[in-house]
Amino acid sequence: QVRLVESGGGLVQAGGSLRLSCEASGSSFIRINDMGWYRQVPGKQRDLVAASSSGGSTNYADSVKGRFTISRDNAKNTVYLQMNSLKPEDTAVYYCNARVFALSYGLRDYWGQGTQVNVSS
């Protein structure tokens, strides 16, 4: 019912910036509660980077606090991740996540296709 499309990844040098975007589309009979960004490197689990609740609260991984900012435009069903002062250890595939509620099935998580972020030294 929900499709997430990510954009904005790429290759940058350490200290540079990127802005990731994720637009959600789907049925009108759903409510998107939480949205967030996760990242994953080969051989490791997918970890939370930043999350934004429908109530406006945010949460960040300790490794990105002070450098990354999550924001959302509910009218556009879009979530953003502003990434500043990038480090080589930020290199990963970044995935958008949306937690959606529908009366027919309750809560369900949806994922984007992922966008590659490479930070060189």
Coordinates of C-alpha atoms in Angstrom, one line a residue:
Q1 CA 0.0 0.0 0.0
V2 CA 2.9 2.3 0.6
R3 CA 5.9 3.1 -1.7
L4 CA 8.9 5.0 -0.5
V5 CA 11.3 6.6 -2.9
E6 CA 14.6 7.9 -1.7
S7 CA 17.0 10.3 -3.4
G8 CA 20.0 12.4 -2.6
G9 CA 22.8 9.9 -2.0
G10 CA 26.2 10.2 -3.6
L11 CA 29.9 10.6 -3.2
V12 CA 31.3 13.4 -1.0
Q13 CA 34.6 14.2 0.7
A14 CA 34.9 14.1 4.4
G15 CA 33.5 17.3 5.9
G16 CA 30.9 17.7 3.1
S17 CA 27.2 17.6 3.2
L18 CA 24.3 15.7 1.6
R19 CA 20.5 16.0 1.9
L20 CA 18.5 12.8 1.6
S21 CA 14.8 12.8 0.7
C22 CA 12.2 10.2 1.0
E23 CA 8.7 10.6 -0.4
A24 CA 5.9 8.2 0.6
S25 CA 2.9 7.5 -1.6
G26 CA 0.0 5.1 -1.4
S27 CA -3.5 4.7 -0.2
S28 CA -5.5 7.5 1.3
F29 CA -6.7 5.2 4.0
I30 CA -3.5 5.0 5.9
R31 CA -1.8 7.1 8.6
I32 CA 1.9 7.5 8.6
N33 CA 3.1 7.6 12.2
D34 CA 6.8 7.4 12.5
M35 CA 9.3 8.0 9.7
G36 CA 13.0 7.5 9.9
W37 CA 16.4 6.8 8.4
Y38 CA 18.4 3.6 8.9
R39 CA 21.8 2.6 7.4
Q40 CA 23.5 -0.6 6.7
V41 CA 26.9 -1.8 5.6
P42 CA 27.7 -5.3 4.3
G43 CA 27.8 -7.9 7.0
K44 CA 26.1 -5.8 9.6
Q45 CA 22.5 -5.2 10.7
R46 CA 20.5 -2.2 9.7
D47 CA 20.8 0.5 12.4
L48 CA 18.7 3.5 13.2
V49 CA 20.2 6.8 12.2
A50 CA 17.3 9.2 13.0
A51 CA 13.6 9.0 13.6
S52 CA 10.7 11.5 13.6
S53 CA 7.4 10.7 15.3
S54 CA 4.0 12.0 14.2
G55 CA 4.0 14.0 17.4
G56 CA 7.1 15.9 16.4
S57 CA 9.7 14.2 18.6
T58 CA 13.1 13.2 17.1
N59 CA 15.7 10.6 18.0
Y60 CA 19.3 10.3 16.8
A61 CA 22.0 7.7 17.0
D62 CA 24.8 8.9 19.2
S63 CA 27.2 8.8 16.3
V64 CA 25.3 11.4 14.3
K65 CA 24.1 13.8 17.0
G66 CA 25.0 17.4 16.2
R67 CA 25.7 16.6 12.5
F68 CA 22.5 15.1 11.1
T69 CA 19.0 16.6 11.2
I70 CA 15.8 14.9 10.4
S71 CA 12.7 16.8 9.3
R72 CA 9.5 16.0 7.6
D73 CA 6.8 17.7 5.5
N74 CA 3.6 15.9 6.4
A75 CA 1.7 17.6 3.6
K76 CA 4.0 16.0 1.1
N77 CA 4.5 12.8 3.1
T78 CA 8.2 13.4 2.8
V79 CA 11.1 13.0 5.3
Y80 CA 14.5 14.5 4.9
L81 CA 17.9 13.9 6.4
Q82 CA 20.4 16.7 6.3
M83 CA 23.8 15.3 6.8
N84 CA 26.7 17.7 7.6
S85 CA 30.3 17.2 8.6
L86 CA 30.2 13.8 7.0
K87 CA 32.8 11.2 8.0
P88 CA 34.1 8.1 6.2
E89 CA 32.4 6.0 8.8
D90 CA 29.1 7.4 7.6
T91 CA 29.5 5.4 4.4
A92 CA 26.5 3.0 4.1
V93 CA 23.3 2.4 2.2
Y94 CA 20.7 4.6 3.8
Y95 CA 17.1 3.4 3.9
C96 CA 13.9 5.3 4.5
N97 CA 11.4 3.7 6.9
A98 CA 7.7 4.5 7.5
R99 CA 5.6 3.1 10.2
V100 CA 2.0 3.1 8.9
F101 CA -1.3 2.4 10.6
A102 CA -4.4 1.1 8.8
L103 CA -7.6 -0.1 10.3
S104 CA -7.4 -3.2 8.2
Y105 CA -4.0 -4.4 9.5
G106 CA -2.8 -2.2 12.2
L107 CA 0.9 -1.1 12.2
R108 CA 3.2 -2.1 9.4
D109 CA 6.7 -1.0 8.4
Y110 CA 7.6 -0.1 4.9
W111 CA 11.1 0.5 3.5
G112 CA 12.6 2.3 0.6
Q113 CA 15.0 0.9 -1.9
G114 CA 18.0 2.5 -0.3
T115 CA 20.4 5.1 -1.5
Q116 CA 24.2 4.8 -1.3
V117 CA 26.3 7.4 0.6
N118 CA 30.0 7.2 0.1
V119 CA 32.3 9.5 2.1
S120 CA 35.9 9.6 1.1
S121 CA 38.8 10.8 3.2

